[in-house]
C-alpha cells in the first residue's frame, strides 16, 4: 500500500511538473511569436519610413530641377534669343557682317537649342504624361547634338505601363548613367536599348574605359552609383552593372 | 550526425554532442551489465551522473549571457561535485544518489530556463527553429520531469521493486523526448550553418 502511494505521488508530481513545463513552453512560444511579429513590424515601418523619405527627397530634387529648367528656359533662353535678335539687327545694318558673324550665329543657334533641350529634359512637368521612350528619344537628341560620341538608340516602339513617378525616376537614372558616361568613360559609342513590350528592360552600354565596380563601392566613391541604386530600389526594379577597366560598362535596368 | 560535423559546432554544442555519446556508451554498458552479466549497474549511473551534470552545466554556462547565472554556477558546480565525492565516500554506490541527482537536475533546469528566457525568447528567429531552445526544452523536460521519480526511487525500490521497474517507464519516455529533441537541435544547427556558408 505504501509503495502504491509513493508510485501515485511520483506519477501525479511528474504530470504536474510536465503540465507546468507545457504551460511555460506555450507562454514562451506565444511571447516569442509576439516578439517576432513586433520585430517584423518594426522592420517594415523602417523600410516604409526610408521609402517615404526617399520619395520626399526625390520630390524636392525634382522641384529643384524644374526650377532650374524654368530659369534656363525663361532667363538664359530669353537672353540668348535677345542676343540673336541684336545680331540680326546688326546684320541688317551692315550686310558685310552677315558673313563674318556666320560662325557666331551658328554657335548661338546650337547654344539656344542645347539650352532648350536641357531645360526640357530637366523639367518634370514637361516629361509628365510622355512615354519613357519619348523622354529617352529627346535625351538622345540632346546628347547627339553635343557631338561627343555616337549614340546607337534602339527600342521596340511599345508604350510602357509605368506610373508617372516611376517613369520620371527611371528617366533620371538613365540621365545619371548617360551623364557619368559623358563625364568619365571617354567612350566613342553609346548603345541604348529599351524594351517595353513585355517586361521593361533598359540597357545602356558604352565602349569607354570602364571601372572597377567593387573597388568603387568599397572605397565609398561613386555617389552617383549609390544614388542610382537607391532610386532603382524605390521603383522596385533591378539594376545590374557590369564593368571592368578597359572594357566599357553595361547598365541593365529591368523589372523584378 | 553531430560527430560527422563536429568541427562546425561551437564549444557548448560540442559538449552536448559528447554528452550524448557518453550517454550512449553508458547505456550500452549498463544494459550489458544488467542483461548479460546479470550484475547491478546503478554504480555505473552514479558515476555517469556527475559527468553528465558537469558537461550539461558547462554547456549551459557557455550558452548563457547572464553574468549572475555564471557566478551562481561557479559556486554550484564545485559544491555539487564535492557533494558527489562525499556520496561516493559515505554512501552505498549500488543505490541511486537521489539527493545529488535531484539537486543536479534542479540546477540544470534552472540554468536552461534562464537560457531559454535570455536566448530563445527575445530573438528574431521562431523558437522551433532555434537549436538552443530545443536543447533547453529537452533538458528541462527530462530533468524536471524525472525529479519525482529519482527522488523517491530508493524508497520505492525498497517497497516494491516490480512497481519501481514499471514506473521507470517515465524515465524511458522522458529520455526518448530528450534525445529526439537534441537530435533535432543538432540537425537544425548543421542546416543553418550550411545555409550561412552558402549565403
PDB file of N, CA and C in Angstrom, chain A residues 28-123:
ATOM      1  N   UNK A  28       6.187  30.809 -23.598  1.00  0.00           N
ATOM      2  CA  UNK A  28       7.405  31.259 -24.296  1.00  0.00           C
ATOM      3  C   UNK A  28       7.155  31.363 -25.795  1.00  0.00           C
ATOM      4  N   UNK A  29       6.491  30.344 -26.338  1.00  0.00           N
ATOM      5  CA  UNK A  29       6.226  30.353 -27.786  1.00  0.00           C
ATOM      6  C   UNK A  29       5.369  31.563 -28.159  1.00  0.00           C
ATOM      7  N   UNK A  30       4.320  31.809 -27.349  1.00  0.00           N
ATOM      8  CA  UNK A  30       3.446  32.953 -27.652  1.00  0.00           C
ATOM      9  C   UNK A  30       4.197  34.268 -27.539  1.00  0.00           C
ATOM     10  N   UNK A  31       5.003  34.373 -26.479  1.00  0.00           N
ATOM     11  CA  UNK A  31       5.786  35.610 -26.290  1.00  0.00           C
ATOM     12  C   UNK A  31       6.771  35.801 -27.424  1.00  0.00           C
ATOM     13  N   UNK A  32       7.399  34.693 -27.846  1.00  0.00           N
ATOM     14  CA  UNK A  32       8.362  34.775 -28.941  1.00  0.00           C
ATOM     15  C   UNK A  32       7.682  35.199 -30.241  1.00  0.00           C
ATOM     16  N   UNK A  33       6.488  34.605 -30.486  1.00  0.00           N
ATOM     17  CA  UNK A  33       5.752  34.966 -31.714  1.00  0.00           C
ATOM     18  C   UNK A  33       5.406  36.447 -31.723  1.00  0.00           C
ATOM     19  N   UNK A  34       4.964  36.930 -30.529  1.00  0.00           N
ATOM     20  CA  UNK A  34       4.622  38.347 -30.433  1.00  0.00           C
ATOM     21  C   UNK A  34       5.864  39.201 -30.700  1.00  0.00           C
ATOM     22  N   UNK A  35       6.985  38.738 -30.135  1.00  0.00           N
ATOM     23  CA  UNK A  35       8.237  39.469 -30.297  1.00  0.00           C
ATOM     24  C   UNK A  35       8.667  39.488 -31.772  1.00  0.00           C
ATOM     25  N   UNK A  36       8.563  38.299 -32.425  1.00  0.00           N
ATOM     26  CA  UNK A  36       8.941  38.213 -33.843  1.00  0.00           C
ATOM     27  C   UNK A  36       8.048  39.129 -34.677  1.00  0.00           C
ATOM     28  N   UNK A  37       6.716  39.105 -34.364  1.00  0.00           N
ATOM     29  CA  UNK A  37       5.774  39.974 -35.096  1.00  0.00           C
ATOM     30  C   UNK A  37       6.147  41.444 -34.922  1.00  0.00           C
ATOM     31  N   UNK A  38       6.461  41.816 -33.659  1.00  0.00           N
ATOM     32  CA  UNK A  38       6.827  43.208 -33.387  1.00  0.00           C
ATOM     33  C   UNK A  38       8.093  43.601 -34.136  1.00  0.00           C
ATOM     34  N   UNK A  39       9.071  42.678 -34.144  1.00  0.00           N
ATOM     35  CA  UNK A  39      10.333  42.951 -34.845  1.00  0.00           C
ATOM     36  C   UNK A  39      10.073  43.159 -36.338  1.00  0.00           C
ATOM     37  N   UNK A  40       9.211  42.265 -36.899  1.00  0.00           N
ATOM     38  CA  UNK A  40       8.905  42.369 -38.329  1.00  0.00           C
ATOM     39  C   UNK A  40       8.185  43.683 -38.639  1.00  0.00           C
ATOM     40  N   UNK A  41       7.275  44.032 -37.732  1.00  0.00           N
ATOM     41  CA  UNK A  41       6.534  45.288 -37.891  1.00  0.00           C
ATOM     42  C   UNK A  41       7.497  46.484 -37.863  1.00  0.00           C
ATOM     43  N   UNK A  42       8.461  46.407 -36.938  1.00  0.00           N
ATOM     44  CA  UNK A  42       9.462  47.475 -36.816  1.00  0.00           C
ATOM     45  C   UNK A  42      10.270  47.595 -38.106  1.00  0.00           C
ATOM     46  N   UNK A  43      10.691  46.428 -38.635  1.00  0.00           N
ATOM     47  CA  UNK A  43      11.490  46.420 -39.870  1.00  0.00           C
ATOM     48  C   UNK A  43      10.660  47.003 -41.013  1.00  0.00           C
ATOM     49  N   UNK A  44       9.388  46.579 -41.075  1.00  0.00           N
ATOM     50  CA  UNK A  44       8.504  47.067 -42.149  1.00  0.00           C
ATOM     51  C   UNK A  44       8.329  48.586 -42.056  1.00  0.00           C
ATOM     52  N   UNK A  45       8.126  49.057 -40.801  1.00  0.00           N
ATOM     53  CA  UNK A  45       7.946  50.502 -40.605  1.00  0.00           C
ATOM     54  C   UNK A  45       9.200  51.270 -40.995  1.00  0.00           C
ATOM     55  N   UNK A  46      10.352  50.665 -40.672  1.00  0.00           N
ATOM     56  CA  UNK A  46      11.625  51.316 -41.000  1.00  0.00           C
ATOM     57  C   UNK A  46      11.789  51.416 -42.523  1.00  0.00           C
ATOM     58  N   UNK A  47      11.450  50.315 -43.198  1.00  0.00           N
ATOM     59  CA  UNK A  47      11.557  50.296 -44.667  1.00  0.00           C
ATOM     60  C   UNK A  47      10.600  51.330 -45.268  1.00  0.00           C
ATOM     61  N   UNK A  48       9.368  51.345 -44.739  1.00  0.00           N
ATOM     62  CA  UNK A  48       8.369  52.301 -45.230  1.00  0.00           C
ATOM     63  C   UNK A  48       8.834  53.737 -45.024  1.00  0.00           C
ATOM     64  N   UNK A  49       9.407  53.967 -43.824  1.00  0.00           N
ATOM     65  CA  UNK A  49       9.870  55.315 -43.491  1.00  0.00           C
ATOM     66  C   UNK A  49      10.981  55.745 -44.444  1.00  0.00           C
ATOM     67  N   UNK A  50      11.927  54.802 -44.692  1.00  0.00           N
ATOM     68  CA  UNK A  50      13.037  55.125 -45.592  1.00  0.00           C
ATOM     69  C   UNK A  50      12.533  55.387 -47.006  1.00  0.00           C
ATOM     70  N   UNK A  51      11.533  54.600 -47.405  1.00  0.00           N
ATOM     71  CA  UNK A  51      10.960  54.767 -48.740  1.00  0.00           C
ATOM     72  C   UNK A  51      10.288  56.139 -48.858  1.00  0.00           C
ATOM     73  N   UNK A  52       9.532  56.447 -47.798  1.00  0.00           N
ATOM     74  CA  UNK A  52       8.837  57.737 -47.758  1.00  0.00           C
ATOM     75  C   UNK A  52       9.847  58.894 -47.842  1.00  0.00           C
ATOM     76  N   UNK A  53      10.919  58.718 -47.072  1.00  0.00           N
ATOM     77  CA  UNK A  53      11.978  59.733 -47.025  1.00  0.00           C
ATOM     78  C   UNK A  53      12.593  59.921 -48.409  1.00  0.00           C
ATOM     79  N   UNK A  54      12.838  58.790 -49.069  1.00  0.00           N
ATOM     80  CA  UNK A  54      13.439  58.818 -50.403  1.00  0.00           C
ATOM     81  C   UNK A  54      12.487  59.498 -51.398  1.00  0.00           C
ATOM     82  N   UNK A  55      11.201  59.205 -51.252  1.00  0.00           N
ATOM     83  CA  UNK A  55      10.205  59.807 -52.160  1.00  0.00           C
ATOM     84  C   UNK A  55      10.215  61.322 -51.989  1.00  0.00           C
ATOM     85  N   UNK A  56      10.215  61.758 -50.707  1.00  0.00           N
ATOM     86  CA  UNK A  56      10.219  63.203 -50.431  1.00  0.00           C
ATOM     87  C   UNK A  56      11.495  63.835 -50.994  1.00  0.00           C
ATOM     88  N   UNK A  57      12.613  63.137 -50.777  1.00  0.00           N
ATOM     89  CA  UNK A  57      13.915  63.605 -51.269  1.00  0.00           C
ATOM     90  C   UNK A  57      13.863  63.796 -52.789  1.00  0.00           C
ATOM     91  N   UNK A  58      13.267  62.805 -53.455  1.00  0.00           N
ATOM     92  CA  UNK A  58      13.164  62.875 -54.908  1.00  0.00           C
ATOM     93  C   UNK A  58      12.235  63.974 -55.371  1.00  0.00           C
ATOM     94  N   UNK A  59      11.137  64.147 -54.618  1.00  0.00           N
ATOM     95  CA  UNK A  59      10.202  65.225 -54.973  1.00  0.00           C
ATOM     96  C   UNK A  59      10.883  66.585 -54.887  1.00  0.00           C
ATOM     97  N   UNK A  60      11.679  66.744 -53.808  1.00  0.00           N
ATOM     98  CA  UNK A  60      12.408  68.012 -53.631  1.00  0.00           C
ATOM     99  C   UNK A  60      13.387  68.202 -54.785  1.00  0.00           C
ATOM    100  N   UNK A  61      14.098  67.098 -55.107  1.00  0.00           N
ATOM    101  CA  UNK A  61      15.085  67.156 -56.186  1.00  0.00           C
ATOM    102  C   UNK A  61      14.412  67.503 -57.521  1.00  0.00           C
ATOM    103  N   UNK A  62      13.266  66.876 -57.754  1.00  0.00           N
ATOM    104  CA  UNK A  62      12.536  67.138 -58.997  1.00  0.00           C
ATOM    105  C   UNK A  62      12.089  68.604 -59.060  1.00  0.00           C
ATOM    106  N   UNK A  63      11.654  69.130 -57.905  1.00  0.00           N
ATOM    107  CA  UNK A  63      11.217  70.523 -57.852  1.00  0.00           C
ATOM    108  C   UNK A  63      12.378  71.461 -58.182  1.00  0.00           C
ATOM    109  N   UNK A  64      13.558  71.132 -57.610  1.00  0.00           N
ATOM    110  CA  UNK A  64      14.752  71.950 -57.878  1.00  0.00           C
ATOM    111  C   UNK A  64      15.079  71.905 -59.368  1.00  0.00           C
ATOM    112  N   UNK A  65      15.029  70.685 -59.937  1.00  0.00           N
ATOM    113  CA  UNK A  65      15.340  70.534 -61.359  1.00  0.00           C
ATOM    114  C   UNK A  65      14.358  71.321 -62.227  1.00  0.00           C
ATOM    115  N   UNK A  66      13.072  71.278 -61.836  1.00  0.00           N
ATOM    116  CA  UNK A  66      12.046  72.015 -62.585  1.00  0.00           C
ATOM    117  C   UNK A  66      12.331  73.520 -62.529  1.00  0.00           C
ATOM    118  N   UNK A  67      12.716  73.988 -61.334  1.00  0.00           N
ATOM    119  CA  UNK A  67      13.029  75.423 -61.183  1.00  0.00           C
ATOM    120  C   UNK A  67      14.228  75.815 -62.047  1.00  0.00           C
ATOM    121  N   UNK A  68      15.262  74.928 -62.016  1.00  0.00           N
ATOM    122  CA  UNK A  68      16.459  75.206 -62.830  1.00  0.00           C
ATOM    123  C   UNK A  68      16.061  75.230 -64.309  1.00  0.00           C
ATOM    124  N   UNK A  69      15.231  74.254 -64.703  1.00  0.00           N
ATOM    125  CA  UNK A  69      14.793  74.169 -66.103  1.00  0.00           C
ATOM    126  C   UNK A  69      14.036  75.436 -66.517  1.00  0.00           C
ATOM    127  N   UNK A  70      13.154  75.897 -65.616  1.00  0.00           N
ATOM    128  CA  UNK A  70      12.383  77.113 -65.921  1.00  0.00           C
ATOM    129  C   UNK A  70      13.293  78.320 -66.071  1.00  0.00           C
ATOM    130  N   UNK A  71      14.273  78.405 -65.145  1.00  0.00           N
ATOM    131  CA  UNK A  71      15.227  79.520 -65.208  1.00  0.00           C
ATOM    132  C   UNK A  71      16.024  79.482 -66.501  1.00  0.00           C
ATOM    133  N   UNK A  72      16.448  78.248 -66.843  1.00  0.00           N
ATOM    134  CA  UNK A  72      17.213  78.093 -68.090  1.00  0.00           C
ATOM    135  C   UNK A  72      16.383  78.569 -69.281  1.00  0.00           C
ATOM    136  N   UNK A  73      15.132  78.137 -69.318  1.00  0.00           N
ATOM    137  CA  UNK A  73      14.266  78.448 -70.446  1.00  0.00           C
ATOM    138  C   UNK A  73      13.881  79.919 -70.459  1.00  0.00           C
ATOM    139  N   UNK A  74      13.446  80.416 -69.292  1.00  0.00           N
ATOM    140  CA  UNK A  74      12.901  81.777 -69.249  1.00  0.00           C
ATOM    141  C   UNK A  74      13.975  82.872 -69.214  1.00  0.00           C
ATOM    142  N   UNK A  75      15.034  82.635 -68.490  1.00  0.00           N
ATOM    143  CA  UNK A  75      16.046  83.694 -68.380  1.00  0.00           C
ATOM    144  C   UNK A  75      17.152  83.563 -69.418  1.00  0.00           C
ATOM    145  N   UNK A  76      17.909  82.448 -69.287  1.00  0.00           N
ATOM    146  CA  UNK A  76      19.057  82.296 -70.194  1.00  0.00           C
ATOM    147  C   UNK A  76      18.577  82.156 -71.641  1.00  0.00           C
ATOM    148  N   UNK A  77      17.522  81.385 -71.829  1.00  0.00           N
ATOM    149  CA  UNK A  77      16.958  81.201 -73.162  1.00  0.00           C
ATOM    150  C   UNK A  77      16.538  82.530 -73.762  1.00  0.00           C
ATOM    151  N   UNK A  78      15.868  83.354 -72.957  1.00  0.00           N
ATOM    152  CA  UNK A  78      15.413  84.679 -73.423  1.00  0.00           C
ATOM    153  C   UNK A  78      16.597  85.574 -73.759  1.00  0.00           C
ATOM    154  N   UNK A  79      17.616  85.521 -72.886  1.00  0.00           N
ATOM    155  CA  UNK A  79      18.804  86.359 -73.122  1.00  0.00           C
ATOM    156  C   UNK A  79      19.497  85.971 -74.428  1.00  0.00           C
ATOM    157  N   UNK A  80      19.594  84.635 -74.641  1.00  0.00           N
ATOM    158  CA  UNK A  80      20.227  84.156 -75.873  1.00  0.00           C
ATOM    159  C   UNK A  80      19.415  84.580 -77.106  1.00  0.00           C
ATOM    160  N   UNK A  81      18.094  84.523 -76.977  1.00  0.00           N
ATOM    161  CA  UNK A  81      17.221  84.942 -78.089  1.00  0.00           C
ATOM    162  C   UNK A  81      17.421  86.444 -78.363  1.00  0.00           C
ATOM    163  N   UNK A  82      17.553  87.192 -77.262  1.00  0.00           N
ATOM    164  CA  UNK A  82      17.788  88.629 -77.392  1.00  0.00           C
ATOM    165  C   UNK A  82      19.100  88.907 -78.139  1.00  0.00           C
ATOM    166  N   UNK A  83      20.129  88.106 -77.784  1.00  0.00           N
ATOM    167  CA  UNK A  83      21.420  88.269 -78.471  1.00  0.00           C
ATOM    168  C   UNK A  83      21.237  87.998 -79.969  1.00  0.00           C
ATOM    169  N   UNK A  84      20.481  86.952 -80.272  1.00  0.00           N
ATOM    170  CA  UNK A  84      20.273  86.624 -81.698  1.00  0.00           C
ATOM    171  C   UNK A  84      19.553  87.772 -82.427  1.00  0.00           C
ATOM    172  N   UNK A  85      18.521  88.355 -81.771  1.00  0.00           N
ATOM    173  CA  UNK A  85      17.791  89.473 -82.389  1.00  0.00           C
ATOM    174  C   UNK A  85      18.735  90.663 -82.631  1.00  0.00           C
ATOM    175  N   UNK A  86      19.588  90.895 -81.599  1.00  0.00           N
ATOM    176  CA  UNK A  86      20.539  92.007 -81.749  1.00  0.00           C
ATOM    177  C   UNK A  86      21.493  91.766 -82.920  1.00  0.00           C
ATOM    178  N   UNK A  87      21.946  90.494 -83.022  1.00  0.00           N
ATOM    179  CA  UNK A  87      22.852  90.144 -84.121  1.00  0.00           C
ATOM    180  C   UNK A  87      22.168  90.340 -85.470  1.00  0.00           C
ATOM    181  N   UNK A  88      20.912  89.910 -85.554  1.00  0.00           N
ATOM    182  CA  UNK A  88      20.137  90.051 -86.789  1.00  0.00           C
ATOM    183  C   UNK A  88      20.031  91.529 -87.168  1.00  0.00           C
ATOM    184  N   UNK A  89      19.800  92.341 -86.121  1.00  0.00           N
ATOM    185  CA  UNK A  89      19.695  93.777 -86.331  1.00  0.00           C
ATOM    186  C   UNK A  89      20.998  94.346 -86.900  1.00  0.00           C
ATOM    187  N   UNK A  90      22.118  93.893 -86.304  1.00  0.00           N
ATOM    188  CA  UNK A  90      23.446  94.340 -86.746  1.00  0.00           C
ATOM    189  C   UNK A  90      23.669  93.945 -88.207  1.00  0.00           C
ATOM    190  N   UNK A  91      23.236  92.709 -88.508  1.00  0.00           N
ATOM    191  CA  UNK A  91      23.441  92.199 -89.879  1.00  0.00           C
ATOM    192  C   UNK A  91      22.626  93.021 -90.886  1.00  0.00           C
ATOM    193  N   UNK A  92      21.467  93.459 -90.464  1.00  0.00           N
ATOM    194  CA  UNK A  92      20.617  94.278 -91.337  1.00  0.00           C
ATOM    195  C   UNK A  92      21.265  95.643 -91.576  1.00  0.00           C
ATOM    196  N   UNK A  93      21.888  96.158 -90.493  1.00  0.00           N
ATOM    197  CA  UNK A  93      22.539  97.471 -90.595  1.00  0.00           C
ATOM    198  C   UNK A  93      23.779  97.411 -91.468  1.00  0.00           C
ATOM    199  N   UNK A  94      24.529  96.348 -91.306  1.00  0.00           N
ATOM    200  CA  UNK A  94      25.772  96.211 -92.076  1.00  0.00           C
ATOM    201  C   UNK A  94      25.811  94.822 -92.701  1.00  0.00           C
ATOM    202  N   UNK A  95      25.588  94.774 -94.043  1.00  0.00           N
ATOM    203  CA  UNK A  95      25.457  93.485 -94.702  1.00  0.00           C
ATOM    204  C   UNK A  95      26.746  92.675 -94.703  1.00  0.00           C
ATOM    205  N   UNK A  96      27.903  93.335 -94.598  1.00  0.00           N
ATOM    206  CA  UNK A  96      29.196  92.620 -94.597  1.00  0.00           C
ATOM    207  C   UNK A  96      29.353  91.777 -93.321  1.00  0.00           C
ATOM    208  N   UNK A  97      28.630  92.171 -92.306  1.00  0.00           N
ATOM    209  CA  UNK A  97      28.731  91.445 -91.022  1.00  0.00           C
ATOM    210  C   UNK A  97      28.101  90.044 -91.105  1.00  0.00           C
ATOM    211  N   UNK A  98      27.181  89.889 -92.054  1.00  0.00           N
ATOM    212  CA  UNK A  98      26.459  88.603 -92.161  1.00  0.00           C
ATOM    213  C   UNK A  98      27.415  87.437 -92.324  1.00  0.00           C
ATOM    214  N   UNK A  99      28.434  87.613 -93.181  1.00  0.00           N
ATOM    215  CA  UNK A  99      29.416  86.539 -93.416  1.00  0.00           C
ATOM    216  C   UNK A  99      30.303  86.360 -92.198  1.00  0.00           C
ATOM    217  N   UNK A 100      30.763  87.515 -91.654  1.00  0.00           N
ATOM    218  CA  UNK A 100      31.673  87.455 -90.511  1.00  0.00           C
ATOM    219  C   UNK A 100      31.014  86.785 -89.297  1.00  0.00           C
ATOM    220  N   UNK A 101      29.745  87.085 -89.110  1.00  0.00           N
ATOM    221  CA  UNK A 101      29.064  86.582 -87.912  1.00  0.00           C
ATOM    222  C   UNK A 101      28.430  85.203 -88.097  1.00  0.00           C
ATOM    223  N   UNK A 102      28.669  84.636 -89.297  1.00  0.00           N
ATOM    224  CA  UNK A 102      28.073  83.315 -89.565  1.00  0.00           C
ATOM    225  C   UNK A 102      28.431  82.254 -88.510  1.00  0.00           C
ATOM    226  N   UNK A 103      29.752  82.087 -88.151  1.00  0.00           N
ATOM    227  CA  UNK A 103      30.097  81.061 -87.126  1.00  0.00           C
ATOM    228  C   UNK A 103      29.471  81.366 -85.773  1.00  0.00           C
ATOM    229  N   UNK A 104      29.454  82.683 -85.425  1.00  0.00           N
ATOM    230  CA  UNK A 104      28.862  83.078 -84.131  1.00  0.00           C
ATOM    231  C   UNK A 104      27.375  82.731 -84.131  1.00  0.00           C
ATOM    232  N   UNK A 105      26.744  83.025 -85.263  1.00  0.00           N
ATOM    233  CA  UNK A 105      25.313  82.745 -85.423  1.00  0.00           C
ATOM    234  C   UNK A 105      25.017  81.257 -85.245  1.00  0.00           C
ATOM    235  N   UNK A 106      25.885  80.458 -85.876  1.00  0.00           N
ATOM    236  CA  UNK A 106      25.704  79.003 -85.815  1.00  0.00           C
ATOM    237  C   UNK A 106      25.872  78.510 -84.381  1.00  0.00           C
ATOM    238  N   UNK A 107      26.938  78.974 -83.695  1.00  0.00           N
ATOM    239  CA  UNK A 107      27.179  78.554 -82.303  1.00  0.00           C
ATOM    240  C   UNK A 107      26.028  79.000 -81.409  1.00  0.00           C
ATOM    241  N   UNK A 108      25.560  80.226 -81.673  1.00  0.00           N
ATOM    242  CA  UNK A 108      24.462  80.756 -80.864  1.00  0.00           C
ATOM    243  C   UNK A 108      23.208  79.908 -81.036  1.00  0.00           C
ATOM    244  N   UNK A 109      22.951  79.516 -82.287  1.00  0.00           N
ATOM    245  CA  UNK A 109      21.769  78.661 -82.533  1.00  0.00           C
ATOM    246  C   UNK A 109      21.894  77.323 -81.813  1.00  0.00           C
ATOM    247  N   UNK A 110      23.131  76.764 -81.878  1.00  0.00           N
ATOM    248  CA  UNK A 110      23.373  75.485 -81.172  1.00  0.00           C
ATOM    249  C   UNK A 110      23.146  75.653 -79.682  1.00  0.00           C
ATOM    250  N   UNK A 111      23.648  76.772 -79.142  1.00  0.00           N
ATOM    251  CA  UNK A 111      23.523  77.012 -77.690  1.00  0.00           C
ATOM    252  C   UNK A 111      22.052  77.133 -77.295  1.00  0.00           C
ATOM    253  N   UNK A 112      21.305  77.906 -78.116  1.00  0.00           N
ATOM    254  CA  UNK A 112      19.865  78.063 -77.813  1.00  0.00           C
ATOM    255  C   UNK A 112      19.167  76.698 -77.846  1.00  0.00           C
ATOM    256  N   UNK A 113      19.552  75.915 -78.843  1.00  0.00           N
ATOM    257  CA  UNK A 113      18.971  74.571 -78.992  1.00  0.00           C
ATOM    258  C   UNK A 113      19.285  73.698 -77.780  1.00  0.00           C
ATOM    259  N   UNK A 114      20.566  73.723 -77.367  1.00  0.00           N
ATOM    260  CA  UNK A 114      21.004  72.914 -76.218  1.00  0.00           C
ATOM    261  C   UNK A 114      20.287  73.344 -74.930  1.00  0.00           C
ATOM    262  N   UNK A 115      20.185  74.632 -74.750  1.00  0.00           N
ATOM    263  CA  UNK A 115      19.520  75.152 -73.537  1.00  0.00           C
ATOM    264  C   UNK A 115      18.058  74.703 -73.521  1.00  0.00           C
ATOM    265  N   UNK A 116      17.417  74.775 -74.687  1.00  0.00           N
ATOM    266  CA  UNK A 116      16.013  74.372 -74.770  1.00  0.00           C
ATOM    267  C   UNK A 116      15.858  72.881 -74.455  1.00  0.00           C
ATOM    268  N   UNK A 117      16.737  72.077 -75.100  1.00  0.00           N
ATOM    269  CA  UNK A 117      16.649  70.627 -74.866  1.00  0.00           C
ATOM    270  C   UNK A 117      16.953  70.273 -73.401  1.00  0.00           C
ATOM    271  N   UNK A 118      17.968  70.953 -72.851  1.00  0.00           N
ATOM    272  CA  UNK A 118      18.344  70.677 -71.453  1.00  0.00           C
ATOM    273  C   UNK A 118      17.215  71.070 -70.513  1.00  0.00           C
ATOM    274  N   UNK A 119      16.603  72.226 -70.791  1.00  0.00           N
ATOM    275  CA  UNK A 119      15.517  72.670 -69.912  1.00  0.00           C
ATOM    276  C   UNK A 119      14.333  71.700 -70.008  1.00  0.00           C
ATOM    277  N   UNK A 120      14.128  71.139 -71.178  1.00  0.00           N
ATOM    278  CA  UNK A 120      13.049  70.146 -71.314  1.00  0.00           C
ATOM    279  C   UNK A 120      13.370  68.872 -70.561  1.00  0.00           C
ATOM    280  N   UNK A 121      14.641  68.447 -70.699  1.00  0.00           N
ATOM    281  CA  UNK A 121      14.989  67.172 -70.063  1.00  0.00           C
ATOM    282  C   UNK A 121      15.029  67.286 -68.544  1.00  0.00           C
ATOM    283  N   UNK A 122      15.220  68.488 -68.036  1.00  0.00           N
ATOM    284  CA  UNK A 122      15.236  68.656 -66.570  1.00  0.00           C
ATOM    285  C   UNK A 122      13.841  68.927 -66.017  1.00  0.00           C
ATOM    286  N   UNK A 123      12.954  69.378 -66.863  1.00  0.00           N
ATOM    287  CA  UNK A 123      11.640  69.798 -66.389  1.00  0.00           C
ATOM    288  C   UNK A 123      10.681  68.611 -66.226  1.00  0.00           C
TER     289      UNK A 123
END
